Structures are given as structure tokens and as C-alpha cells.
XYZ file of C-alpha atoms in Angstrom:
693
model
C 0.000 0.000 0.000
C 2.791 2.398 0.940
C 4.560 1.796 -2.363
C 1.297 2.302 -4.230
C 0.639 5.663 -2.566
C 4.236 6.894 -2.597
C 4.264 8.159 -6.231
C 1.002 10.040 -5.658
C 1.890 11.609 -2.306
C 5.416 12.463 -3.495
C 3.931 14.230 -6.521
C 1.383 16.112 -4.382
C 4.303 17.222 -2.188
C 5.689 19.393 -4.993
C 4.810 22.952 -5.912
C 3.386 21.897 -9.266
C 1.483 18.983 -7.766
C 0.034 21.184 -5.023
C -1.386 23.725 -7.475
C -2.752 21.066 -9.836
C -4.485 19.304 -6.933
C -6.096 22.500 -5.625
C -7.150 23.585 -9.114
C -8.602 20.145 -9.846
C -10.741 20.133 -6.710
C -12.059 23.623 -7.455
C -12.806 22.645 -11.068
C -14.744 19.597 -9.895
C -16.810 21.785 -7.542
C -17.611 24.266 -10.329
C -18.647 21.545 -12.784
C -20.750 19.632 -10.254
C -22.439 22.812 -9.009
C -23.302 23.765 -12.577
C -24.599 20.403 -13.759
C -25.592 18.332 -10.697
C -28.457 18.897 -8.233
C -28.057 19.029 -4.457
C -28.641 15.822 -2.486
C -31.327 17.462 -0.348
C -33.468 17.941 -3.458
C -34.060 14.199 -3.393
C -34.145 13.565 0.333
C -37.157 11.653 1.605
C -38.266 11.936 5.208
C -39.820 8.503 5.054
C -39.765 5.655 2.586
C -40.638 2.002 2.733
C -37.862 0.398 4.762
C -39.108 -3.184 4.500
C -38.200 -5.505 1.605
C -40.887 -6.467 -0.889
C -41.097 -10.013 0.460
C -41.878 -8.930 4.032
C -45.157 -10.386 5.304
C -46.748 -6.985 5.941
C -45.821 -5.726 2.465
C -47.320 -8.823 0.845
C -50.448 -8.265 2.942
C -50.637 -4.640 1.788
C -50.454 -5.865 -1.808
C -53.362 -8.206 -1.086
C -55.413 -5.286 0.249
C -54.622 -3.283 -2.881
C -55.409 -6.248 -5.134
C -58.698 -7.281 -3.565
C -59.968 -3.973 -2.154
C -58.496 -1.163 -4.270
C -61.073 1.317 -3.029
C -59.978 0.759 0.578
C -56.355 1.738 -0.006
C -54.738 4.971 1.068
C -53.095 6.427 4.158
C -55.268 6.839 7.262
C -55.297 9.769 9.638
C -57.375 10.726 12.672
C -58.803 14.194 13.114
C -59.021 14.931 16.846
C -61.249 17.650 18.326
C -60.599 18.372 21.987
C -61.880 20.571 24.808
C -60.164 20.705 28.181
C -63.020 21.674 30.488
C -66.222 21.226 28.508
C -67.971 19.041 25.964
C -67.277 19.361 22.249
C -70.135 20.645 20.098
C -71.006 17.789 17.735
C -73.077 20.100 15.517
C -70.095 22.380 14.959
C -67.888 19.355 14.313
C -70.363 18.067 11.713
C -70.340 21.483 10.033
C -66.525 21.532 9.970
C -66.342 18.012 8.563
C -68.804 18.871 5.815
C -66.606 21.804 4.790
C -63.471 19.667 4.900
C -65.049 16.989 2.734
C -66.115 19.630 0.242
C -62.980 21.799 0.114
C -60.019 19.463 0.718
C -58.905 17.430 -2.280
C -57.383 13.983 -1.918
C -59.599 12.553 0.873
C -61.003 9.218 -0.296
C -63.134 8.465 2.757
C -64.240 9.948 6.063
C -66.202 8.511 8.977
C -69.948 9.236 8.375
C -70.201 11.611 11.330
C -72.079 14.237 9.321
C -74.797 11.813 8.155
C -75.454 10.366 11.615
C -78.147 11.699 13.958
C -76.835 13.283 17.194
C -77.614 10.193 19.247
C -75.567 7.942 16.937
C -72.512 10.200 16.955
C -71.470 8.946 20.383
C -69.379 6.228 18.697
C -66.875 8.917 17.712
C -66.960 10.809 21.025
C -65.053 10.131 24.228
C -66.947 8.908 27.265
C -67.023 12.374 28.841
C -67.861 13.969 25.442
C -64.810 16.269 25.704
C -63.142 14.887 22.567
C -64.035 13.521 19.144
C -61.887 11.282 16.920
C -62.811 11.190 13.229
C -60.984 8.700 10.966
C -60.171 9.914 7.455
C -58.228 8.309 4.597
C -56.022 10.140 2.121
C -55.568 9.118 -1.479
C -53.200 6.215 -2.087
C -49.680 7.168 -3.166
C -49.537 10.439 -1.235
C -46.206 11.402 0.338
C -45.545 13.693 3.284
C -45.267 16.591 0.831
C -48.839 15.855 -0.287
C -50.128 15.484 3.259
C -48.685 18.705 4.644
C -50.801 21.332 2.770
C -53.949 19.236 3.151
C -53.458 18.744 6.880
C -52.834 22.480 7.266
C -56.066 23.176 5.370
C -58.008 20.620 7.433
C -56.688 22.061 10.700
C -57.506 25.632 9.661
C -61.088 24.780 8.645
C -61.699 22.683 11.767
C -60.331 25.360 14.098
C -62.432 28.094 12.538
C -65.732 26.223 12.426
C -65.628 24.030 15.536
C -63.960 26.332 18.056
C -62.168 23.305 19.549
C -58.483 22.483 19.677
C -57.770 20.397 16.587
C -54.945 17.928 15.884
C -54.270 15.457 13.073
C -52.587 12.211 14.107
C -52.308 8.685 12.747
C -49.894 7.639 9.955
C -50.514 10.706 7.760
C -50.093 13.116 10.665
C -46.903 11.369 11.808
C -45.413 11.571 8.293
C -46.174 15.294 8.106
C -44.613 16.053 11.477
C -41.535 14.001 10.617
C -41.031 16.112 7.497
C -41.346 19.308 9.505
C -38.819 18.116 12.081
C -36.138 17.275 9.538
C -36.667 20.397 7.439
C -36.043 22.565 10.505
C -33.056 20.509 11.619
C -30.875 20.567 8.488
C -29.429 24.081 8.731
C -29.070 23.896 12.510
C -27.118 20.651 12.224
C -24.674 21.967 9.616
C -24.021 25.278 11.378
C -23.681 23.634 14.788
C -21.159 21.153 13.389
C -19.006 23.835 11.740
C -19.045 26.171 14.753
C -18.270 23.377 17.221
C -15.310 22.050 15.221
C -13.966 25.579 14.749
C -14.151 26.385 18.468
C -12.581 23.078 19.526
C -9.725 23.377 17.036
C -8.928 26.911 18.195
C -9.055 25.892 21.865
C -6.916 22.768 21.348
C -4.333 24.104 18.877
C -4.513 27.843 19.593
C -3.886 28.612 15.958
C -6.524 30.204 13.711
C -5.158 28.654 10.510
C -4.992 25.166 12.004
C -8.671 25.581 12.817
C -9.493 26.969 9.388
C -7.673 24.447 7.143
C -9.531 21.264 8.254
C -12.841 23.112 7.942
C -11.886 24.387 4.501
C -11.047 20.829 3.444
C -14.348 19.597 4.930
C -16.282 22.284 3.082
C -14.693 21.360 -0.247
C -15.350 17.646 0.289
C -18.935 18.423 1.341
C -19.534 20.481 -1.801
C -18.302 17.617 -3.984
C -20.101 14.757 -2.231
C -23.367 16.689 -1.953
C -23.549 17.010 -5.733
C -22.429 13.435 -6.384
C -25.208 12.213 -4.120
C -27.534 14.587 -5.953
C -26.677 12.704 -9.155
C -27.520 9.474 -7.352
C -30.879 10.927 -6.391
C -31.561 12.044 -9.950
C -30.759 8.504 -11.097
C -33.419 7.125 -8.754
C -31.559 6.257 -5.545
C -33.695 6.791 -2.465
C -32.027 8.908 0.228
C -33.487 9.533 3.646
C -33.091 12.840 5.453
C -31.877 10.904 8.470
C -29.071 9.305 6.428
C -28.021 12.669 4.980
C -27.933 14.199 8.467
C -25.620 11.472 9.745
C -23.591 11.733 6.535
C -22.909 15.409 7.257
C -21.571 14.565 10.700
C -19.443 11.700 9.376
C -17.943 13.864 6.630
C -16.879 16.789 8.806
C -15.646 14.497 11.577
C -13.614 12.198 9.317
C -12.021 14.968 7.255
C -11.072 16.840 10.434
C -9.628 13.655 11.966
C -7.478 12.827 8.958
C -6.367 16.448 8.669
C -5.139 16.342 12.261
C -3.165 13.158 11.635
C -1.479 14.764 8.611
C -0.699 18.046 10.375
C 0.819 16.271 13.397
C 3.356 14.453 11.240
C 3.869 17.529 9.009
C 4.820 19.528 12.094
C 7.360 16.859 13.099
C 8.985 16.883 9.669
C 9.156 20.688 9.506
C 11.692 20.450 12.327
C 13.916 18.360 10.045
C 13.367 19.978 6.635
C 13.575 23.606 5.565
C 11.358 23.041 2.530
C 7.689 22.632 3.293
C 7.390 20.361 0.259
C 10.145 18.048 1.496
C 8.552 18.011 4.942
C 5.191 17.016 3.488
C 6.777 14.339 1.291
C 8.295 12.565 4.274
C 5.227 13.186 6.415
C 2.930 11.547 3.859
C 5.307 8.629 3.334
C 4.584 7.607 6.925
C 1.079 9.018 7.374
C -0.448 8.452 3.947
C -0.833 4.697 4.271
C -2.518 4.561 7.718
C -4.785 7.521 6.924
C -5.799 6.120 3.538
C -6.219 2.633 5.008
C -8.299 4.027 7.876
C -10.677 5.567 5.367
C -10.738 2.260 3.522
C -11.847 0.366 6.611
C -14.716 2.796 7.135
C -15.679 2.498 3.457
C -15.621 -1.299 3.643
C -17.704 -1.219 6.818
C -20.330 0.869 5.049
C -20.424 -1.420 2.011
C -21.276 -4.366 4.262
C -24.649 -2.703 4.879
C -25.642 -3.772 1.357
C -26.181 -7.253 2.843
C -28.869 -6.020 5.253
C -32.525 -6.839 4.650
C -33.920 -3.548 5.940
C -33.717 -0.874 3.275
C -32.832 1.839 5.806
C -29.514 0.090 6.290
C -29.078 -0.647 2.590
C -29.706 3.028 1.900
C -26.682 3.947 4.027
C -24.257 1.821 2.000
C -23.974 3.777 -1.295
C -24.227 7.159 0.445
C -21.598 6.604 3.091
C -19.309 4.538 0.873
C -19.267 7.387 -1.654
C -18.548 9.925 1.064
C -15.669 7.838 2.411
C -14.253 7.277 -1.083
C -14.101 11.041 -1.654
C -12.621 11.565 1.827
C -9.929 8.945 1.152
C -8.900 10.737 -2.027
C -8.963 14.085 -0.245
C -6.849 12.775 2.639
C -3.881 12.082 0.347
C -4.370 14.967 -2.104
C -6.439 17.914 -0.914
C -5.447 17.901 2.769
C -1.648 17.838 2.215
C -1.997 20.379 -0.590
C -3.825 22.822 1.694
C -1.214 22.466 4.448
C 1.529 23.036 1.887
C -0.277 26.112 0.577
C -0.072 27.761 3.989
C 3.199 26.091 4.990
C 4.688 26.989 8.349
C 2.151 29.786 8.711
C -0.414 27.051 9.379
C 1.019 26.702 12.885
C 1.246 30.402 13.779
C 1.924 31.586 16.435
C 3.942 28.442 17.362
C 5.820 27.985 14.089
C 8.082 24.882 13.985
C 11.676 25.635 12.984
C 14.396 23.461 11.490
C 16.654 22.032 14.173
C 14.150 22.752 16.904
C 14.188 19.939 19.424
C 11.007 18.117 20.225
C 9.694 18.558 23.714
C 10.505 15.718 26.017
C 7.714 13.292 26.675
C 6.766 14.763 30.043
C 3.230 15.718 29.118
C 0.058 13.770 29.830
C 0.572 11.138 27.148
C 4.253 10.810 27.995
C 3.262 9.915 31.544
C 0.537 7.575 30.308
C 3.052 5.866 28.001
C 5.481 5.311 30.848
C 2.714 4.018 33.112
C 1.385 1.502 30.600
C 4.862 0.243 29.680
C 5.964 -0.202 33.292
C 2.660 -1.666 34.526
C 0.907 -3.202 31.506
C -0.984 -5.821 33.532
C -2.439 -3.227 35.908
C -3.352 -0.663 33.242
C -4.830 -3.255 30.920
C -6.819 -5.081 33.597
C -8.336 -1.854 34.971
C -9.677 -0.916 31.538
C -10.774 -4.479 30.819
C -12.812 -4.689 34.018
C -14.470 -1.333 33.275
C -15.368 -2.421 29.726
C -16.740 -5.784 30.834
C -18.858 -4.336 33.647
C -20.379 -1.600 31.490
C -21.003 -4.132 28.693
C -23.273 -6.179 30.975
C -25.956 -3.484 30.768
C -26.509 -4.468 27.130
C -28.534 -7.368 28.530
C -31.097 -4.804 29.766
C -31.694 -3.235 26.347
C -35.316 -2.345 25.573
C -36.638 -1.241 22.206
C -39.177 1.489 21.467
C -41.396 0.934 18.418
C -43.578 4.001 18.832
C -42.282 6.716 16.495
C -44.395 9.285 18.281
C -42.467 8.862 21.521
C -39.436 10.449 19.835
C -41.306 13.636 18.910
C -41.234 16.916 20.855
C -44.187 17.135 23.217
C -45.866 19.963 21.285
C -45.978 18.165 17.914
C -49.648 17.985 16.771
C -49.607 14.270 15.953
C -48.228 13.441 19.413
C -50.734 15.724 21.170
C -53.557 14.103 19.207
C -52.251 10.635 19.977
C -52.059 11.384 23.701
C -55.661 12.583 23.656
C -56.778 9.351 21.966
C -54.768 7.260 24.414
C -56.256 9.143 27.364
C -59.885 9.474 26.266
C -60.376 6.621 23.790
C -58.769 3.265 23.111
C -55.096 3.494 22.151
C -55.792 0.894 19.474
C -57.936 3.418 17.593
C -54.781 5.132 16.370
C -54.065 2.577 13.630
C -56.223 -0.566 13.440
C -54.811 -3.547 11.559
C -56.342 -4.852 8.350
C -56.705 -8.601 7.872
C -57.264 -10.200 4.483
C -58.791 -13.653 4.725
C -58.505 -15.785 1.608
C -60.930 -18.676 1.938
C -64.512 -19.946 1.756
C -65.376 -19.769 5.438
C -67.633 -17.351 7.257
C -65.591 -14.219 8.171
C -67.881 -13.643 11.167
C -66.730 -16.943 12.706
C -63.121 -15.989 12.058
C -63.654 -12.550 13.622
C -65.115 -14.142 16.739
C -62.112 -16.441 17.130
C -59.607 -13.637 16.528
C -61.269 -11.539 19.244
C -60.435 -14.304 21.733
C -56.698 -13.853 21.177
C -54.649 -12.093 23.833
C -54.288 -8.343 23.324
C -57.179 -7.957 20.864
C -60.005 -5.508 21.587
C -62.235 -6.077 18.567
C -62.338 -7.641 15.104
C -65.025 -6.477 12.674
C -65.735 -8.001 9.216
C -66.064 -5.284 6.580
C -68.648 -5.089 3.822
C -65.952 -4.568 1.195
C -66.535 -6.402 -2.057
C -63.662 -8.406 -3.521
C -63.474 -9.658 -7.078
C -62.198 -13.003 -5.788
C -62.807 -15.158 -2.741
C -61.344 -12.779 -0.109
C -62.711 -11.005 2.935
C -61.544 -7.891 4.787
C -61.550 -7.574 8.573
C -60.501 -4.664 10.782
C -58.732 -5.551 14.014
C -58.115 -3.214 16.942
C -55.543 -3.907 19.662
C -56.097 -3.247 23.339
C -52.778 -1.393 23.576
C -51.182 1.130 21.257
C -50.586 -0.401 17.807
C -46.924 0.655 18.178
C -46.438 -0.976 21.580
C -44.500 -4.168 22.231
C -47.702 -5.694 23.626
C -49.441 -5.234 20.262
C -46.419 -6.571 18.364
C -46.265 -9.658 20.565
C -49.985 -10.248 20.151
C -49.704 -10.107 16.369
C -46.613 -12.314 16.407
C -48.525 -14.953 18.357
C -51.398 -14.820 15.848
C -49.000 -15.271 12.929
C -47.435 -18.293 14.584
C -50.804 -19.784 15.560
C -52.577 -18.964 12.302
C -53.547 -22.539 11.466
C -54.821 -23.182 14.976
C -56.988 -20.036 14.796
C -58.449 -21.108 11.462
C -59.178 -24.612 12.762
C -60.922 -23.333 15.889
C -62.999 -20.931 13.776
C -64.016 -23.835 11.547
C -62.743 -22.196 8.368
C -60.035 -22.908 5.829
C -57.755 -20.507 4.014
C -54.948 -18.078 4.736
C -54.591 -14.856 6.727
C -52.633 -11.752 5.733
C -52.017 -9.031 8.349
C -51.472 -5.497 7.051
C -51.024 -2.129 8.755
C -48.615 -0.275 11.024
C -48.349 -3.006 13.658
C -47.586 -5.677 11.074
C -44.883 -3.474 9.571
C -43.346 -2.790 12.981
C -43.323 -6.527 13.709
C -41.545 -7.284 10.430
C -39.101 -4.496 11.192
C -38.324 -5.978 14.617
C -37.730 -9.468 13.256
C -35.620 -8.322 10.296
C -33.620 -5.962 12.491
C -32.604 -8.849 14.747
C -31.401 -10.783 11.703
C -29.567 -7.787 10.246
C -27.835 -6.981 13.515
C -26.346 -10.477 13.784
C -25.455 -10.648 10.082
C -23.784 -7.235 9.859
C -21.857 -7.675 13.110
C -20.372 -10.975 11.904
C -19.547 -9.656 8.425
C -18.005 -6.438 9.784
C -15.755 -8.299 12.214
C -14.563 -10.795 9.600
C -13.961 -8.069 7.004
C -12.028 -5.774 9.345
C -9.963 -8.696 10.597
C -8.924 -9.570 7.039
C -8.138 -5.943 6.164
C -6.012 -5.532 9.271
C -4.058 -8.685 8.446
C -3.191 -7.036 5.134
C -2.110 -3.830 6.910
C -0.138 -5.331 9.789
C 1.061 -8.470 7.987
C 0.230 -10.338 11.176
C -2.716 -12.325 12.487
C -2.139 -11.587 16.192
C -2.236 -7.798 16.018
C -5.652 -7.751 14.257
C -7.005 -9.914 17.080
C -6.074 -7.247 19.638
C -7.368 -4.449 17.447
C -10.719 -5.960 16.486
C -11.306 -7.529 19.897
C -10.764 -4.295 21.784
C -12.958 -2.342 19.364
C -15.864 -4.796 19.679
C -15.570 -4.769 23.463
C -15.406 -0.979 23.346
C -18.658 -0.923 21.354
C -20.454 -3.180 23.838
C -19.197 -1.009 26.680
C -20.350 2.174 24.932
C -23.782 0.697 24.243
C -24.206 -0.538 27.812
C -22.929 2.661 29.405
C -24.868 4.787 26.905
C -28.119 2.994 27.747
C -27.510 3.562 31.449
C -26.683 7.260 31.017
C -29.537 8.065 28.621
C -31.947 6.514 31.095
C -30.373 8.224 34.121
C -29.759 11.655 32.579
C -32.559 11.972 30.027
C -35.230 9.506 31.166
C -35.023 7.452 27.949
C -35.554 3.837 28.997
C -36.101 2.331 25.524
C -34.321 3.015 22.233
C -35.030 2.665 18.527
C -34.124 -0.653 16.939
C -31.838 1.293 14.589
C -29.493 2.541 17.328
C -27.432 -0.632 18.055
C -26.560 -1.335 14.423
C -25.913 2.311 13.547
C -23.702 2.602 16.620
C -21.851 -0.627 15.886
C -20.989 0.301 12.310
C -19.755 3.772 13.209
C -17.938 2.907 16.420
C -16.158 -0.093 14.950
C -15.296 1.644 11.675
C -14.184 4.935 13.234
C -12.679 3.386 16.350
C -10.404 1.161 14.294
C -8.941 4.352 12.781
C -7.233 5.276 16.030
C -5.928 1.761 16.511
C -4.507 1.847 12.986
C -2.733 5.144 13.678
C -1.265 3.798 16.932
C -0.235 0.409 15.531
C 1.245 1.977 12.392
C 3.405 4.255 14.525
C 4.331 1.304 16.760
C 5.410 -0.726 13.702
C 7.475 2.223 12.487
C 9.179 2.662 15.878
C 9.683 -1.102 16.292
C 12.133 -1.080 13.380
C 14.525 1.050 15.463
C 13.670 0.369 19.104
C 12.917 -2.421 21.553
C 9.354 -3.560 22.114
C 8.852 -1.557 25.304
C 10.433 1.600 23.918
C 8.518 1.282 20.627
C 5.200 1.078 22.487
C 6.127 3.977 24.757
C 7.146 6.196 21.842
C 4.055 5.250 19.815
C 1.671 6.067 22.679
C 3.467 9.323 23.537
C 3.790 10.570 19.952
C 0.255 9.705 18.824
C -1.486 10.453 22.122
C -1.911 14.174 21.608
C -3.262 14.084 18.068
C -5.489 11.036 18.666
C -6.962 12.483 21.855
C -7.583 15.801 20.103
C -9.176 14.024 17.151
C -11.237 11.848 19.498
C -12.571 14.817 21.430
C -13.527 16.585 18.206
C -15.063 13.432 16.715
C -17.083 12.738 19.879
C -18.253 16.339 20.113
C -19.218 16.320 16.436
C -21.428 13.264 16.826
C -22.835 14.805 20.003
C -24.198 17.583 17.762
C -26.865 15.051 16.765
C -28.230 15.535 20.281
C -29.481 18.948 19.151
C -31.902 17.202 16.798
C -35.549 16.804 17.843
C -35.536 13.141 16.752
C -34.871 10.729 19.587
C -33.156 8.082 17.437
C -30.543 10.659 16.346
C -30.234 12.007 19.892
C -29.506 8.574 21.391
C -27.306 7.495 18.477
C -25.205 10.657 18.732
C -24.834 10.269 22.498
C -23.813 6.593 22.395
C -21.308 7.143 19.578
C -19.792 10.113 21.452
C -19.444 7.982 24.608
C -17.919 5.141 22.601
C -15.377 7.361 20.863
C -14.205 8.784 24.188
C -13.902 5.281 25.662
C -11.899 4.139 22.666
C -9.712 7.258 22.517
C -8.644 7.427 26.141
C -9.012 3.899 27.515
C -8.763 1.395 24.682
C -6.218 3.122 22.449
C -4.295 4.735 25.314
C -4.125 1.859 27.806
C -5.673 -1.464 26.805
C -4.244 -1.962 23.305
C -0.655 -0.974 24.301
C -0.910 -3.310 27.318
C -2.024 -6.183 25.085
C 0.840 -5.560 22.684
C 3.333 -5.579 25.528
C 1.827 -8.670 27.115
C 1.458 -10.875 24.032
C 4.390 -9.637 21.992
C 7.004 -10.191 24.715
C 8.433 -13.296 23.088
C 9.407 -11.302 20.014
C 11.059 -8.465 21.876
C 14.721 -7.843 21.150
C 17.188 -5.629 23.014
């Protein structure tokens, strides 16, 4: 690898090469800006994450096939009064106006046509709230829902005088869109400002703070337009993925810039020419930095093997970002540092012949401690990691998207009203398609006997073939684990239910609960599959880098243990500090991929420096020098990387909040404990037989 990169990095480390590289990057930005759209133009706030062969998707196709007039996206219009009864006459008037003026509503509960006495079905027991189901036209997206929901809310507020909220699937989709559209600019600005402040505080040099951000901005401009081309070609991109991509890009480019500048500063003390200094700096730094990016890229590509399309969606986006970052790390970053030269380090400009400071700083002391007492330092960290990892056994998942919303979001307010004053199952009843000759009434009666089911009602829908439609309501929220478990039991006991009902045929369960159940089952499979593939892949790549099979064992083993520790400790802290006792099913896999891929970077930097020092020094001295010389830059990079991912905690989406927090915790654990103490201790302990005086 080093020999492959040497011609490129040596060429970049010339005056001509520097200018050609900078001009090329600027030309690419100009061309892409002129001819390619921005990625956000194609961002979707929600798309179907389940594969086409998922049971709930097949059931939805059955509903569309047999009952095309019953398709569409449901919503619930909630009227509420705090201290008095709602006026059903005013509600009927508002609904009549909505039905007349709002386009795209295919059906609405017949509240208007019912006499006052019969309207009680849609009113709460104390008559202080009304819940009116409506269905929007099939094929609508959140962009279609938003103006219609605004129009519905405006009409209902004006004519009913009540507080009005739209919840259910359509309302949730609309609120999700609003959350992400507000978050984009805040996320980008927060990331830039935070990195700038941290770089200035850590390095106390304005140019050293500016150059990594300049490199990040250039890489962002290029990748944004490349991903825009992907979107134009038909690739689905979620807003959530693009948000995380922004964090990854700025964090990774900043990290690799810091690794380059640290070695560049060393070489400037030995070479008068900034180009000669960069040449020798990149000869030692280019390979580990480029290889680090390659491990992250490979980790992202593994997501192609996932079943859930959310994970698959990450693979091309993040792999492309990392590919551009890898190229930038060996071309753009060194070229920018050469452009500014020694001025990059002002006011502490390195001079030729200047002696390096003795290793009496923090990492010098840590290096001496770990080399003199490897068993103690390693065992202390190992015990901490193992104990914190045990909390992973207490992990609980949250399947209710609404729980991650801010408390004032209309769909959440409406949902809480339904949960308080009606049955929580009203929010999104399940649809059952029964293919068979039996009496659907008998089947409905048997289904009602199942645990967790409130009611099952055969519908009068007409099917062109021998199929029947039933509507099933759960006792608990359709997004709760109780509802998911109830549906799972019915799927497993389908034949027994049919036999007891005295009918023959097949059942298909469609709706939000069925989709959440499929998501839970597929997520469990994906988590196991991706973890195994990631570990095997990284192990093989590290064998290629280190030309050893023992060193990759330490590196991969410590990173996996670090991830488990971060997840366990993160779960404990999010519950203790923020009251979050259950997390999204996406968090463990997202966290694993990023912590393992990014965490291995620091191990690669340390081990690469150790291998370099081992050529000239004894085992103990090589480890001590590697820890001392890389400690400052890795700890600085780790703090910045952790803080950058912590920016996700500013987002009003709980899955991003928890993901950002756990990754930040994991990076700090890896930076200061695993890379600084545990890995060096393992090297000293297991490599003793090969040590030479």
C-alpha cells in the first residue's frame, strides 16, 4: 500500500502537484455545481424500509389487489376541549366543509350523516373529545399530506372552536417532514461552529482551525452534488441518512487532517522546505490515513447485505462519502497544508533544528505508566469495559415513532388525547385479508379471543375473488411491544386459529403493527449478520495492513468490546440523565458500524506508529514512543469526533439524539481507555516473546 501511494503523495508534495491538486478540486466543484443537483433535493423523510417479500408488504399488496377502493393512508382528526364538551353540531359542520374543500380525501367517517344520538361512537366517554378517521388518497407522500393537513386544521379550528390535531400515519409523516426540514441548517451550522471552536481551543492557531474546515467544506460540496446525481438517477435517500452523513464527513475529514498536520509539524523540524517536509510526512502518514478511510468504506459497504432498506440506503451514500474523503486525505489535505506552509502553525511555528519537547506531558506519563505496569493498566480498563457491557442485557426497544417527537408536535398531542380518552388501538387498526370460503364472522369471533385484541369487525368490502376484509383493533397502542407480541402470536398460531374458527384458508395481516413486527424481526437478523460480516472483514483488512494475524485480534477484539461497553454505558446514562428507557431498533446497528469503523482508525494510527518505531527500538520503547507521539493528536481528534457526533443531540428526533450520544461515549472510551491503555498493554503482554534488546 505504501509503495502504491508513494508516487502520488510524493507528486502532491511538490509545488506543481500542489497547485494542480487545488485547481482540480475547485474545477470539480464548479462543474458539479453547474450540472448536478443538491442531495437534499431528493431527500425523503420517510420511505418504505421493508423488503418487498416482508409479510406486511405482501399483505398490503393483497389489500390493494382485492380492495383497491380501501387503499390509502389513514389519519385521525381529533377535536378536543379541556373543560367542557365538544359541540357535535359544529364538528359536523366543519367536517362537511373539509369533505367539500379538501382534495385527496377518499373516505371519512360518516359523522355528518349520523343523527346526534348515533354520533357517540366517535366521542369520548365524557364527550370532551371527538376522533374522526379519514383516509387520504393512495400514493400520497408527506409533501402531499402537509398542505392538506394544514387546510383541514384551519377549517376545523375556525368552524368548531375546539383544539384540533391530526394524528395517525398521515399526521406522523407530516410532522416528521417538519422536524427534519427545521433541523438541516441547525445541524450543519452547529457542526461547523463546534469544530472551529474546539480546534482553536486545542491548537490555539486560527489557521490550524481553518484548514480542516476548509477541506471539509470542499469535500462536502463535492459529495453533496455526487449524491444529488444518485438521487436524480433514482436512488432513495433519507433525510436521516443525509444528516448522519454530514456529521461523518466533517468528523472524518477533520480527523485525517489532524493526523497529517501532526506528522507535518514533526517533519518541519527536520526539513527547511515545506514540500520536502510534506513528502516525508505523507510517506509515513499516507498509508494509515488512507487505510483508515478504507476500513470505514468497507464497513459501510457491508450494509448492502442487510434486509432492511434503511440500512441498505446507508451503503452507497456513506461509501461514496468515504471514497471522496480517502482521495482528499492524500491529495487535498496535504496540498492545503503546503499552501499555507509553516504559517499554518502560527503563532507556534516549527523551525528546522528545533528539538522536540521531552515526553513529560500527559501522554508521555501515560506511556510510561502503561509500559511499566501493563498488567495493571490493561486489567483496569478491561474490568471497566466488561462491567459496562453487561448493561446491554437490559436493552429495551421502542417501536412508537411518536415517543421520539417533541411534546408539542400535533400528531403526538392528538395521539395522547386518543390514548387518554379513547382506546389506544384506535390510532391505527390492523387490516386482515382472509382468503378462503369460510364465514368471516366466525373468524372474527375467534380472533377476538386472542390475547391483546379488543375487537375484530368483518367489513362489507366487495372483492373480485374469494377474499374477505376484517378490521382488528388492539387493546394497547398499535406501536407498543404488547401489540407486536400479540400479532406475532397470531401469525405463529394462524392454522390453529383457522381450525378453531371452523374455516379454511390463509390470513394476511397489514397495517402499522404488522410493519413494525416485520421491522423488529428483520432488524434482529440484520444486527447479527452485519456484526459478523463487519468483524470478519475488518480482521482480514487488518491482516493485510499489519502483515500479522495476532495484532488484528487485539485491534478488532478491543474495538468490539469498546462498542459493547459504549452501548451498555450509553443505555444507562440516557436513562439516568434523560429519562429514555427504551431506544429505537436502529441505534445498536448504527452505533456498531460507526464505532467499529471509526474506532479502528485510532488503533490503525497507533499500531502503524508502533510498527514504524519497532524497526529502530525495543518492544517496550517502541510502544512507549508510539503512545506518547500519537497520544496528543489522537486524543484531540477523538474529542472533536465525539463532540461532532454529540451535535446530533441537538436534533428533535430521539433516534438521532440517542445514536449521537452513544457514539460520542464510545469514541471517548476508545480514545482514552482502549487506544491509550488497553491496546498498548495487550501488545506488551502478548508480543514479549518477540522483543529484542
